[in-house]
């Protein structure tokens, strides 16, 4: 069994409630930070831990915190990004619904470290049942003196609020989230200025993912160095992976970074192998936005070594033969999966979720979906595959926020690694009717 | 001060100048095209991505190039910065893509569009686009909504530059329209079909780079290249009163704000000047407006008198068009 830091007490009955959580060592990090440490020392500890943002980009959290501007007399905010909308990712939902207090505790400790006057948890609208869980947890924290005025007699005042989103993927982008939190249309802001300088209501703001903030709790409890010792290299600590797709045991797993991808998919401790003993075809390793990889490339690196579940190992080989750890949305596809159909589903999602602010993403995402639809309908041509490739190349990097990239990468990687399947769809449209009922393209090719 | 080199041409500009402004100071040869940026509107720009440029050297202090193309209208210069606009193949390629995206769902109904001849999208497509379309999908359409008796909205032509939203936010006292919906279904609309009615609403027409917002009082009266812009002013208690009158014969067909060489309004005007003063006697005529010689409007070239005071309306006569002569 790997080391568990966030879900260590997941099995304890009633851990959702304050008394049980507190009896199992809850809120110790707040006590330790407020009573024995200075805010800067907490930031220093997070820096030492090597914790990286768990929302997808993997930016070092300690460094992000140290960028926060601290002008005199201006409020500072910490915002927790619980707008977990990346297809294939459901780790935050699991954590918040099972152990809500670890997030509250992390928000208090992080808020103390940053000198924030208030914290906001921006949660996606679809998680309405978690809102009440979080609100109850916050209420309990207030009653027990962990929130409010003069926390633990230290003079530190801190309030925590839950804000519910209205169901837009784009509001998971940090500046769109801030706009939405301010009550405006959730359009990403043009950067600079970055939120660390001018974020919520124009004040310096730090936006972190749920898992990142929860990870601050074990870091303060056990020390940054102890946390850094877990995991491998620059991928320190543990990561929650949302495993889904054609596997025997889908679910949320806390893994120590550095285990092999092969182990993760096939060992009984984690995914438990592919359903019905079928063959692995492809994996989307970090949520729908990251490049899809065929079986041989996800299991081994270009250097011929076994690929590991870590930021570095998964991205080895660049986009030509690598991918990203992303938010940890691990989608496994077996040999019966049609990559083109899957890509169409992704493309439809990005088309639906584009905010429409900048032209490449607004027009390009819709265009790609239409072309994929045309190919699936049996009217595609070889030129359409080239066109798809060109469209994604013209979206990538030319948009205001990363949604453009997120829409372009799956298309690029699917064509890069599975071009023959697109060609099959174009050349044998008569076979399509069978394929549309989720029969294997591979079987058709071999037959 | 910061020294910046754009397409090999160097200029020194005050700190805080954007790359676009610096490029415009150097001249039209190196200025990137813009669709959504408007110099008189705060926080405009950044949406259309036509002004993307490549920063090949960040600054003297940090000479690393920027990893992605940047929107020149929203990126400030640094001392020693080097920028590639038309000299950068990456930029030319990306811009071609942007034009293609902007035209993807545009109806291309120029033959019946009032904006034709003074449309920024036409110019952009001509200068930076490709001649062929690569889509045969049905173009997006919207349900028609009415904005009142002054402004005509053609949502199908809109490129979502947000300029009209910023006009309503920044120079009128009450914004009643905005962007509804998301993605490629986004549309300029009023909430529950409210009429846009305030003293400065007409400026939305002037800032619209395409034919999405046109003047209902001018609609279908004439192609713009058959009209002659004349500078005029009047003593107005609401605005500067500095306008262009667009004549056809002796009749004023429409009144607009004056636009600078980049096609951006110099001073916003009120609706009284725009809609209610359409007689020559309402105005003090200054003289013919300067029109870029590449504009189709200058195909209707007329004799230019030296001084405004010597100018008489009846003296504006089209030059004789001789066969075989270029425009």
XYZ file of C-alpha atoms in Angstrom:
774
model
C 0.000 0.000 0.000
C 1.295 3.424 -0.906
C 1.379 6.246 1.553
C -1.873 8.138 1.957
C -1.892 11.743 3.068
C -5.276 13.139 2.058
C -7.420 10.031 2.188
C -5.648 8.468 5.183
C -8.786 8.695 7.304
C -11.228 8.058 4.496
C -12.231 4.707 6.035
C -13.109 6.209 9.452
C -16.884 6.199 9.918
C -18.351 9.668 10.389
C -15.176 11.492 9.290
C -17.514 13.975 7.612
C -18.441 15.286 11.065
C -16.367 17.711 13.038
C -15.977 15.630 16.232
C -14.705 12.554 14.405
C -12.425 14.626 12.186
C -11.005 16.490 15.180
C -10.513 13.252 17.153
C -8.491 11.890 14.224
C -6.009 14.724 14.283
C -8.040 17.326 12.466
C -7.256 21.047 12.671
C -3.800 20.314 14.095
C -2.214 22.173 11.203
C -4.180 25.309 12.060
C -3.081 25.080 15.693
C 0.507 24.479 14.708
C 0.594 27.267 12.135
C -1.143 29.942 14.181
C 0.457 29.159 17.537
C 3.993 28.282 16.574
C 4.697 29.652 13.117
C 4.798 32.976 11.319
C 2.856 33.297 8.044
C 6.120 33.457 6.116
C 7.302 30.274 7.781
C 4.169 28.502 6.534
C 4.863 29.712 2.984
C 8.456 28.575 3.389
C 7.283 25.133 4.490
C 5.036 24.827 1.420
C 7.963 25.860 -0.771
C 10.134 23.199 0.825
C 7.477 20.557 0.242
C 7.713 20.964 -3.531
C 3.909 20.903 -3.745
C 2.674 21.623 -7.246
C -0.753 22.831 -8.305
C -3.123 19.892 -8.555
C -5.637 21.592 -10.840
C -3.805 20.751 -14.040
C -0.935 23.111 -14.742
C 1.352 21.802 -11.992
C 2.782 25.196 -11.074
C 4.788 25.167 -7.802
C 2.385 26.333 -5.089
C 4.997 27.900 -2.812
C 6.230 30.029 -5.675
C 2.683 31.081 -6.574
C 2.148 32.138 -2.976
C 5.353 34.140 -2.879
C 4.215 36.128 -5.947
C 1.239 37.499 -4.001
C 1.487 41.277 -3.790
C 1.176 42.624 -0.260
C 0.415 46.327 -0.450
C -0.480 48.048 2.842
C -4.138 48.472 3.621
C -5.411 46.320 0.747
C -7.350 43.142 1.432
C -5.975 39.850 0.172
C -8.043 36.842 -0.750
C -7.576 33.153 -1.178
C -9.947 31.401 -3.525
C -10.364 27.665 -3.725
C -11.139 26.445 -7.210
C -13.708 23.693 -6.685
C -15.185 24.168 -10.157
C -13.980 20.715 -11.099
C -15.344 20.391 -14.627
C -12.619 18.671 -16.610
C -14.207 15.601 -18.190
C -12.786 12.528 -16.495
C -11.913 14.321 -13.253
C -13.888 13.760 -10.055
C -11.276 13.695 -7.315
C -12.303 16.995 -5.686
C -15.899 15.852 -5.510
C -14.792 12.707 -3.704
C -12.559 14.577 -1.278
C -15.083 17.308 -0.490
C -18.007 14.968 -0.036
C -16.066 12.499 2.140
C -13.708 14.680 4.171
C -14.970 18.270 3.863
C -13.062 19.438 6.917
C -9.665 18.823 5.336
C -10.508 21.503 2.774
C -11.750 23.908 5.456
C -8.618 23.249 7.495
C -6.397 23.790 4.452
C -8.215 27.025 3.628
C -7.631 28.369 7.152
C -3.946 27.436 7.222
C -3.370 28.789 3.712
C -5.340 31.928 4.518
C -3.172 32.470 7.578
C -0.004 31.983 5.510
C -1.111 34.559 2.950
C -2.583 37.021 5.440
C -5.933 36.760 3.705
C -8.984 38.463 5.167
C -11.395 36.048 3.583
C -11.452 32.829 1.647
C -13.916 31.707 -0.999
C -14.683 28.215 -2.144
C -16.047 28.500 -5.682
C -17.835 25.242 -6.338
C -19.479 24.142 -9.548
C -23.252 24.284 -9.631
C -23.637 20.591 -10.412
C -22.130 19.765 -6.996
C -25.151 21.204 -5.216
C -25.252 18.382 -2.678
C -21.670 19.113 -1.653
C -22.519 22.750 -1.024
C -24.582 21.770 1.986
C -21.832 19.447 3.199
C -19.289 22.267 2.998
C -21.614 24.812 4.561
C -22.250 22.471 7.473
C -18.497 21.965 7.888
C -17.889 25.708 7.838
C -20.650 26.203 10.395
C -18.983 23.629 12.668
C -15.629 25.338 12.208
C -17.155 28.682 13.222
C -18.766 27.121 16.295
C -15.476 25.662 17.395
C -13.527 28.850 16.954
C -11.534 27.939 13.857
C -13.112 30.707 11.820
C -14.255 34.229 12.544
C -12.625 36.932 14.626
C -9.441 36.441 16.612
C -8.887 32.776 15.779
C -7.181 30.918 18.683
C -6.553 34.259 20.361
C -3.970 35.183 17.765
C -5.684 38.288 16.415
C -6.085 36.591 13.014
C -9.543 37.296 11.552
C -10.683 35.096 8.731
C -14.019 34.299 7.120
C -14.830 31.530 4.705
C -17.618 31.483 2.139
C -18.958 28.976 -0.356
C -20.043 30.370 -3.714
C -21.905 28.192 -6.184
C -21.174 28.478 -9.886
C -23.819 28.163 -12.574
C -22.375 25.322 -14.588
C -19.761 26.639 -16.957
C -16.517 24.802 -17.661
C -14.811 28.096 -18.408
C -15.326 29.256 -14.814
C -12.634 26.769 -13.814
C -10.137 29.089 -15.513
C -8.914 31.211 -12.632
C -9.693 34.671 -13.987
C -13.075 33.615 -15.356
C -13.725 32.157 -11.912
C -12.931 35.523 -10.324
C -15.235 37.323 -12.749
C -17.996 34.878 -11.938
C -17.309 35.223 -8.222
C -17.730 38.982 -8.604
C -21.122 38.335 -10.155
C -20.190 39.015 -13.751
C -20.248 36.989 -16.938
C -17.608 34.282 -16.591
C -15.191 35.438 -19.265
C -11.466 34.952 -18.713
C -9.570 38.171 -18.138
C -6.743 39.266 -20.318
C -3.464 38.830 -18.486
C -1.473 40.680 -17.238
C -2.367 41.710 -14.562
C -2.241 38.318 -12.897
C -4.520 37.557 -9.926
C -1.526 37.703 -7.575
C -1.419 41.453 -8.316
C -5.052 42.260 -9.104
C -7.504 39.425 -8.618
C -10.828 39.348 -6.837
C -12.319 42.866 -6.673
C -8.937 44.120 -7.893
C -7.173 42.857 -4.758
C -4.226 40.444 -4.680
C -5.614 36.926 -4.825
C -4.348 33.383 -4.835
C -6.445 30.759 -6.620
C -5.688 27.124 -5.793
C -7.288 23.790 -6.525
C -9.124 21.853 -3.778
C -6.493 19.124 -3.667
C -3.649 21.652 -3.490
C -5.204 23.378 -0.512
C -5.967 20.083 1.216
C -2.324 19.041 0.710
C -1.226 22.013 2.824
C -2.619 20.194 5.881
C -0.190 17.217 5.832
C 2.622 19.552 4.788
C 2.229 21.679 7.922
C 1.541 18.691 10.159
C 4.522 16.649 9.072
C 6.823 19.311 7.664
C 7.693 20.263 4.118
C 10.681 17.980 3.951
C 8.689 14.930 4.982
C 6.181 15.719 2.244
C 8.918 16.201 -0.338
C 10.310 12.772 0.586
C 7.105 11.183 -0.685
C 6.852 10.866 -4.429
C 9.619 11.122 -6.972
C 11.876 14.034 -7.899
C 10.005 17.220 -8.596
C 6.695 15.381 -8.391
C 6.470 15.501 -4.635
C 3.752 13.997 -2.501
C 0.654 12.072 -3.369
C -1.879 12.686 -6.109
C -5.541 11.868 -6.309
C -6.277 10.108 -9.568
C -9.804 9.809 -10.920
C -9.732 6.528 -12.792
C -12.512 5.837 -15.258
C -13.202 4.016 -18.473
C -12.790 0.357 -19.324
C -11.242 -0.771 -16.058
C -12.389 -3.229 -13.452
C -12.229 -0.829 -10.523
C -12.978 2.758 -11.486
C -12.765 5.326 -8.695
C -10.585 7.831 -6.909
C -7.156 6.589 -5.847
C -4.526 8.377 -3.848
C -1.210 7.339 -5.311
C 2.321 8.088 -4.303
C 3.764 9.729 -7.390
C 6.329 7.509 -9.068
C 4.425 4.235 -9.383
C 4.417 2.908 -12.914
C 1.475 3.488 -15.212
C 1.370 -0.236 -15.857
C 1.013 -0.934 -12.143
C -1.698 1.644 -11.839
C -3.765 0.134 -14.623
C -3.223 -3.554 -13.944
C -2.554 -3.980 -10.216
C -5.441 -5.025 -7.992
C -4.653 -2.219 -5.573
C -5.709 0.339 -8.189
C -7.617 -0.074 -11.447
C -7.475 -3.865 -11.483
C -6.885 -4.330 -15.175
C -9.032 -3.885 -18.252
C -12.632 -5.006 -18.235
C -13.254 -8.559 -19.559
C -9.514 -9.008 -20.067
C -9.565 -6.958 -23.248
C -6.539 -5.179 -24.612
C -5.575 -1.622 -23.703
C -5.900 0.724 -26.634
C -5.343 4.246 -25.391
C -5.225 6.385 -22.262
C -6.091 9.997 -21.619
C -3.905 10.521 -18.590
C -4.931 13.857 -17.122
C -8.438 14.854 -18.048
C -9.897 15.325 -21.522
C -7.651 18.271 -22.417
C -4.353 16.438 -22.386
C -3.087 14.525 -25.416
C -4.367 10.981 -25.782
C -1.656 8.298 -25.975
C -1.808 4.811 -27.493
C -1.050 1.855 -25.237
C 2.613 1.407 -26.124
C 3.404 5.089 -25.616
C 1.599 5.439 -22.295
C 3.289 2.372 -20.823
C 6.830 3.162 -21.924
C 8.722 6.398 -22.431
C 10.550 7.161 -25.682
C 13.739 6.078 -23.913
C 12.239 2.613 -23.506
C 11.742 2.835 -19.737
C 8.502 2.194 -17.927
C 6.445 5.354 -17.728
C 5.688 6.566 -14.202
C 2.711 8.413 -12.776
C 4.487 11.732 -12.294
C 4.527 15.167 -13.890
C 7.922 14.594 -15.509
C 7.587 11.031 -16.708
C 4.171 11.493 -18.309
C 5.355 14.532 -20.243
C 8.569 12.876 -21.388
C 8.894 13.047 -25.131
C 6.945 16.286 -25.420
C 3.658 16.180 -27.265
C 5.128 13.966 -29.994
C 5.066 10.928 -27.736
C 4.155 12.203 -24.275
C 1.224 13.760 -22.484
C 0.575 15.512 -19.145
C -0.469 14.542 -15.660
C -2.991 17.382 -15.769
C -5.693 17.156 -13.151
C -5.365 13.388 -12.843
C -8.443 12.421 -14.848
C -7.239 8.994 -15.971
C -9.477 7.688 -18.757
C -8.681 4.180 -19.973
C -9.940 2.971 -23.343
C -9.883 -0.632 -24.432
C -9.675 -2.038 -27.939
C -13.386 -1.609 -28.603
C -13.168 2.161 -28.366
C -13.463 4.320 -31.433
C -10.992 7.171 -31.122
C -12.870 9.251 -33.686
C -16.160 8.944 -31.830
C -14.423 9.707 -28.581
C -12.788 12.755 -30.114
C -16.127 13.943 -31.415
C -17.494 13.780 -27.883
C -14.585 15.853 -26.600
C -14.880 18.337 -29.469
C -18.592 18.733 -28.801
C -17.804 19.482 -25.191
C -15.271 22.222 -25.998
C -17.582 23.711 -28.590
C -20.327 23.868 -25.994
C -18.071 25.318 -23.320
C -16.099 27.932 -25.249
C -16.944 31.325 -23.751
C -16.966 33.011 -27.161
C -14.710 35.866 -26.220
C -11.816 35.388 -28.617
C -12.287 34.365 -32.210
C -10.004 31.329 -32.703
C -11.656 29.378 -29.893
C -15.199 30.617 -30.528
C -15.205 29.710 -34.202
C -12.559 26.987 -34.270
C -14.107 24.691 -31.667
C -17.422 24.680 -33.523
C -15.728 24.105 -36.834
C -13.789 21.108 -35.531
C -16.929 19.582 -34.113
C -18.759 19.997 -37.401
C -15.953 18.350 -39.365
C -15.793 15.424 -36.936
C -19.542 15.080 -37.172
C -19.244 15.024 -40.942
C -16.591 12.301 -40.778
C -18.723 10.246 -38.393
C -21.670 10.652 -40.721
C -19.650 9.106 -43.514
C -19.217 12.232 -45.601
C -15.625 12.952 -44.629
C -12.742 13.318 -47.042
C -8.991 13.002 -46.613
C -8.782 16.775 -46.922
C -10.980 17.060 -43.836
C -8.350 15.301 -41.743
C -5.740 17.805 -42.926
C -8.157 20.633 -42.279
C -8.751 19.429 -38.732
C -5.023 19.392 -38.178
C -4.663 22.934 -39.491
C -7.535 24.298 -37.450
C -6.183 22.940 -34.198
C -2.750 24.375 -35.044
C -4.307 27.788 -35.533
C -6.201 27.710 -32.256
C -3.361 26.471 -30.097
C -1.480 29.263 -28.386
C -3.478 32.035 -30.036
C -6.270 32.365 -27.502
C -6.788 34.401 -24.332
C -7.039 31.449 -21.967
C -5.974 27.794 -22.057
C -9.383 26.537 -23.216
C -8.212 26.975 -26.799
C -5.208 24.768 -26.130
C -7.388 22.291 -24.278
C -9.639 22.007 -27.323
C -6.737 21.710 -29.745
C -4.553 19.130 -27.994
C -6.979 16.174 -28.063
C -7.551 16.719 -31.785
C -3.855 17.009 -32.506
C -2.933 13.917 -30.510
C -5.756 11.791 -31.910
C -4.682 12.573 -35.466
C -1.012 12.177 -34.594
C -1.381 8.725 -33.070
C -4.509 7.340 -34.714
C -4.535 8.791 -38.221
C -5.236 5.387 -39.750
C -8.511 5.246 -37.865
C -9.637 8.575 -39.283
C -8.708 7.353 -42.744
C -10.672 4.169 -42.138
C -13.718 6.248 -41.296
C -13.272 8.306 -44.444
C -12.575 5.433 -46.812
C -15.147 2.911 -45.641
C -18.211 4.904 -44.736
C -20.355 1.808 -45.311
C -18.751 0.153 -42.316
C -19.643 3.093 -40.174
C -23.097 1.956 -39.226
C -21.605 -0.985 -37.411
C -18.968 1.162 -35.776
C -21.562 3.565 -34.532
C -22.845 0.843 -32.282
C -19.557 0.811 -30.471
C -18.054 -2.095 -32.283
C -14.356 -2.125 -32.561
C -12.771 -0.382 -35.487
C -9.865 -2.740 -35.002
C -12.080 -5.750 -35.472
C -13.393 -4.304 -38.700
C -9.910 -3.585 -39.922
C -8.730 -7.105 -39.137
C -11.848 -8.643 -40.688
C 11.194 55.696 -22.036
C 11.486 52.380 -23.789
C 13.154 51.565 -27.065
C 11.268 49.048 -29.147
C 12.012 47.593 -32.570
C 9.098 46.465 -34.707
C 9.787 44.813 -38.054
C 13.290 46.255 -37.930
C 12.156 49.816 -37.277
C 13.097 51.331 -33.944
C 11.205 53.933 -31.962
C 11.442 55.300 -28.468
C 8.131 55.488 -26.636
C 7.025 56.309 -23.080
C 6.784 53.417 -20.614
C 3.358 51.856 -20.523
C 2.814 52.202 -24.269
C 1.362 49.111 -25.873
C 3.146 47.390 -28.752
C 0.246 48.368 -31.002
C 0.474 52.056 -30.109
C 4.229 51.990 -30.665
C 3.715 50.338 -34.057
C 1.152 52.963 -35.011
C 3.625 55.676 -34.049
C 6.127 54.167 -36.470
C 3.551 54.095 -39.228
C 0.886 52.148 -41.053
C 3.451 49.847 -42.665
C 4.223 48.099 -39.400
C 0.953 48.640 -37.502
C -0.877 45.351 -36.964
C -4.513 45.307 -38.078
C -7.132 45.573 -35.345
C -10.797 44.711 -35.127
C -11.733 44.950 -31.461
C -9.237 47.484 -30.137
C -10.448 51.090 -30.057
C -8.085 53.772 -28.803
C -10.875 55.834 -27.221
C -12.379 52.952 -25.279
C -10.732 51.697 -22.115
C -10.057 47.954 -21.710
C -10.942 47.329 -25.343
C -8.915 44.848 -27.328
C -7.548 41.387 -26.816
C -10.558 39.517 -28.182
C -10.220 39.311 -31.941
C -6.573 38.198 -32.032
C -5.863 39.873 -35.387
C -3.150 42.049 -33.861
C -1.113 39.079 -32.631
C 2.621 39.680 -32.913
C 5.720 37.691 -32.129
C 8.026 39.053 -29.441
C 11.422 37.732 -30.458
C 13.255 39.499 -27.643
C 11.504 40.342 -24.396
C 13.695 43.244 -23.299
C 17.315 44.194 -22.735
C 17.090 42.902 -19.178
C 15.429 39.623 -20.072
C 16.091 38.889 -23.740
C 14.140 35.643 -23.812
C 11.460 35.573 -26.504
C 7.838 35.270 -25.385
C 6.658 31.661 -25.762
C 3.399 32.492 -27.519
C 2.228 35.167 -29.905
C 0.831 38.087 -27.916
C -2.020 40.502 -28.534
C -0.128 43.699 -29.313
C -3.020 45.896 -28.166
C -2.830 44.515 -24.626
C 0.903 43.958 -24.209
C 3.124 46.803 -23.109
C 6.561 47.466 -24.514
C 9.733 46.879 -22.535
C 13.040 48.588 -23.129
C 14.926 46.764 -25.864
C 11.957 44.694 -26.976
C 12.042 43.291 -30.494
C 8.781 42.494 -32.219
C 7.978 40.763 -35.469
C 4.755 41.668 -37.217
C 4.676 41.215 -40.986
C 8.253 39.939 -40.981
C 7.301 36.985 -38.798
C 6.001 33.977 -40.762
C 4.343 32.712 -37.563
C 2.331 35.922 -37.260
C 1.323 35.950 -40.914
C 0.144 32.351 -40.613
C -1.741 32.920 -37.352
C -3.389 36.056 -38.700
C -4.541 34.192 -41.761
C -6.124 31.716 -39.397
C -7.832 34.448 -37.411
C -9.281 35.992 -40.565
C -10.553 32.572 -41.573
C -12.180 32.129 -38.168
C -13.780 35.588 -38.295
C -15.197 34.899 -41.744
C -16.246 31.338 -40.946
C -19.756 32.279 -39.913
C -19.874 35.746 -41.412
C -22.624 35.867 -44.040
C -20.467 37.680 -46.636
C -23.532 39.616 -47.678
C -21.435 42.652 -48.601
C -23.547 43.417 -51.699
C -26.507 44.252 -49.471
C -24.618 45.473 -46.418
C -24.550 49.186 -45.619
C -21.099 48.868 -44.100
C -19.514 47.742 -47.369
C -16.813 50.176 -48.358
C -16.018 51.215 -44.821
C -15.929 47.752 -43.269
C -12.839 46.737 -41.337
C -13.528 43.058 -41.944
C -13.506 43.618 -45.707
C -10.152 45.358 -45.441
C -8.802 42.685 -43.132
C -9.924 39.865 -45.381
C -8.474 41.588 -48.405
C -5.115 42.312 -46.777
C -4.555 39.246 -44.620
C -6.989 36.526 -45.585
C -6.883 33.828 -48.189
C -8.919 33.956 -51.362
C -10.633 30.633 -50.875
C -13.040 29.430 -48.265
C -12.540 25.983 -46.785
C -15.931 25.494 -45.244
C -19.201 24.444 -46.767
C -21.144 24.210 -43.533
C -24.266 26.226 -43.096
C -23.473 29.552 -41.516
C -24.769 30.485 -38.128
C -27.916 32.582 -37.958
C -29.771 34.293 -35.154
C -33.295 35.313 -34.395
C -33.835 38.930 -35.271
C -34.310 41.356 -32.452
C -35.142 45.040 -32.574
C -33.065 47.675 -30.805
C -35.479 50.514 -31.556
C -35.933 52.942 -34.423
C -32.350 54.218 -34.670
C -30.046 51.230 -34.705
C -30.328 48.174 -36.907
C -28.774 44.983 -35.528
C -27.593 42.240 -37.885
C -26.240 39.681 -35.476
C -25.084 37.357 -38.259
C -22.445 39.905 -39.244
C -21.161 40.482 -35.725
C -17.600 39.452 -34.842
C -18.113 40.002 -31.099
C -15.532 42.734 -30.677
C -17.321 44.025 -27.561
C -16.768 47.631 -28.705
C -20.450 48.545 -28.555
C -20.676 47.057 -25.077
C -17.793 49.257 -23.975
C -19.352 52.321 -25.588
C -22.522 51.703 -23.624
C -20.513 51.145 -20.453
C -18.166 54.063 -20.806
C -19.982 56.895 -22.539
C -23.666 56.349 -21.965
C -25.361 56.478 -18.602
C -27.043 53.132 -18.858
C -26.115 49.954 -20.629
C -29.128 47.869 -21.572
C -27.445 45.534 -24.009
C -24.673 43.007 -23.715
C -23.513 39.600 -24.777
C -25.916 36.758 -24.156
C -25.157 33.054 -24.387
C -21.835 31.375 -24.792
C -19.324 30.275 -27.403
C -20.339 30.609 -31.032
C -23.924 31.198 -29.940
C -22.918 34.403 -28.164
C -24.947 37.303 -29.367
C -25.269 41.000 -28.846
C -28.700 41.539 -27.462
C -30.804 43.497 -25.064
C -32.369 41.644 -22.235
C -36.002 40.894 -23.120
C -35.848 43.044 -26.267
C -35.443 46.379 -24.619
C -35.010 49.416 -26.824
C -31.608 51.078 -26.702
C -32.446 54.684 -26.109
C -30.067 57.210 -24.684
C -28.246 60.311 -25.874
C -25.077 58.618 -26.984
C -26.307 55.239 -28.210
C -25.567 56.116 -31.840
C -21.859 55.758 -31.184
C -22.367 52.035 -31.088
C -22.850 52.274 -34.839
C -19.636 54.206 -35.356
C -17.482 51.802 -33.375
C -18.897 48.665 -34.977
C -16.144 47.423 -37.285
C -18.594 45.424 -39.409
C -22.178 45.802 -40.556
C -23.706 44.376 -37.405
C -24.895 47.745 -36.146
C -25.974 50.188 -38.818
C -27.843 53.477 -38.895
C -31.544 52.866 -39.506
C -31.995 56.414 -40.803
C -29.335 55.781 -43.470
C -30.297 52.238 -44.300
C -30.263 51.340 -48.008
C -30.177 55.021 -49.011
C -26.832 54.866 -50.754
C -23.603 52.953 -51.056
C -21.036 54.810 -48.980
C -18.785 55.341 -51.985
C -21.441 57.455 -53.660
C -21.463 59.816 -50.712
C -18.959 62.509 -49.816
C -17.760 63.045 -46.266
C -17.485 66.665 -45.215
C -16.123 67.971 -41.916
C -18.606 70.129 -40.071
C -19.302 71.358 -36.574
C -22.034 72.933 -34.553
C -22.297 74.357 -31.119
C -23.681 71.419 -29.175
C -24.263 71.394 -25.439
C -23.974 67.615 -25.221
C -20.960 66.739 -27.323
C -18.054 68.279 -29.203
C -20.293 68.794 -32.231
C -17.459 67.763 -34.557
C -18.823 65.437 -37.187
C -18.643 64.176 -40.718
C -21.652 64.929 -42.882
C -22.120 62.420 -45.667
C -23.545 64.182 -48.711
C -25.174 62.776 -51.769
C -25.800 65.690 -54.028
C -26.939 68.414 -51.691
C -28.651 66.118 -49.281
C -27.087 65.014 -46.004
C -27.728 61.276 -45.849
C -26.118 60.637 -42.508
C -24.019 62.155 -39.769
C -21.193 60.244 -38.102
C -18.344 60.927 -35.728
C -14.972 61.750 -37.276
C -12.662 58.822 -37.652
C -8.876 58.832 -37.542
C -6.574 57.054 -39.977
C -7.138 53.757 -38.141
C -10.882 54.015 -38.587
C -11.460 54.764 -34.927
C -13.789 57.533 -33.778
C -11.941 60.668 -32.674
C -14.679 62.217 -30.574
C -18.001 60.632 -29.749
C -21.094 62.593 -30.748
C -24.594 62.800 -29.340
C -27.751 61.483 -30.941
C -29.105 64.987 -31.550
C -26.193 65.755 -33.846
C -26.415 62.335 -35.427
C -30.109 61.972 -36.103
C -31.804 65.371 -35.820
C -29.462 67.719 -37.651
C -29.507 66.624 -41.226
C -29.687 70.011 -42.891
C -26.641 71.890 -44.130
C -27.985 74.996 -42.367
C -27.573 73.228 -39.015
C -23.845 73.090 -39.492
C -20.775 75.172 -40.000
C -18.949 73.472 -42.837
C -15.180 73.137 -42.421
C -14.227 71.390 -45.627
C -13.924 68.002 -47.229
C -12.901 65.163 -44.973
C -9.606 63.478 -45.605
C -10.131 60.059 -47.035
C -7.393 57.493 -47.391
C -6.628 57.225 -51.061
C -6.877 53.450 -50.868
C -10.436 53.643 -49.612
C -13.242 53.052 -52.067
C -14.787 56.246 -50.803
C -11.974 58.165 -52.484
C -13.028 56.635 -55.796
C -15.625 59.355 -55.538
C -12.802 61.863 -55.332
C -13.670 65.460 -55.469
C -11.767 68.687 -55.775
C -10.278 69.744 -52.475
C -10.172 73.425 -51.707
C -7.276 74.833 -49.765
C -9.055 76.406 -46.830
C -12.223 75.544 -45.008
C -13.369 79.156 -45.137
C -13.171 79.184 -48.932
C -15.246 76.097 -49.109
C -18.697 76.223 -50.621
C -20.892 73.213 -50.757
C -21.832 73.603 -54.382
C -18.175 73.605 -55.349
C -17.749 69.965 -54.467
C -17.933 68.304 -57.811
C -16.860 64.845 -58.800
C -13.852 64.794 -61.076
C -14.658 63.654 -64.580
C -13.939 59.983 -64.979
C -11.991 59.354 -68.131
C -12.046 55.946 -69.639
C -8.864 53.922 -69.221
C -7.719 55.889 -66.241
C -7.237 54.042 -62.961
C -9.196 55.140 -59.948
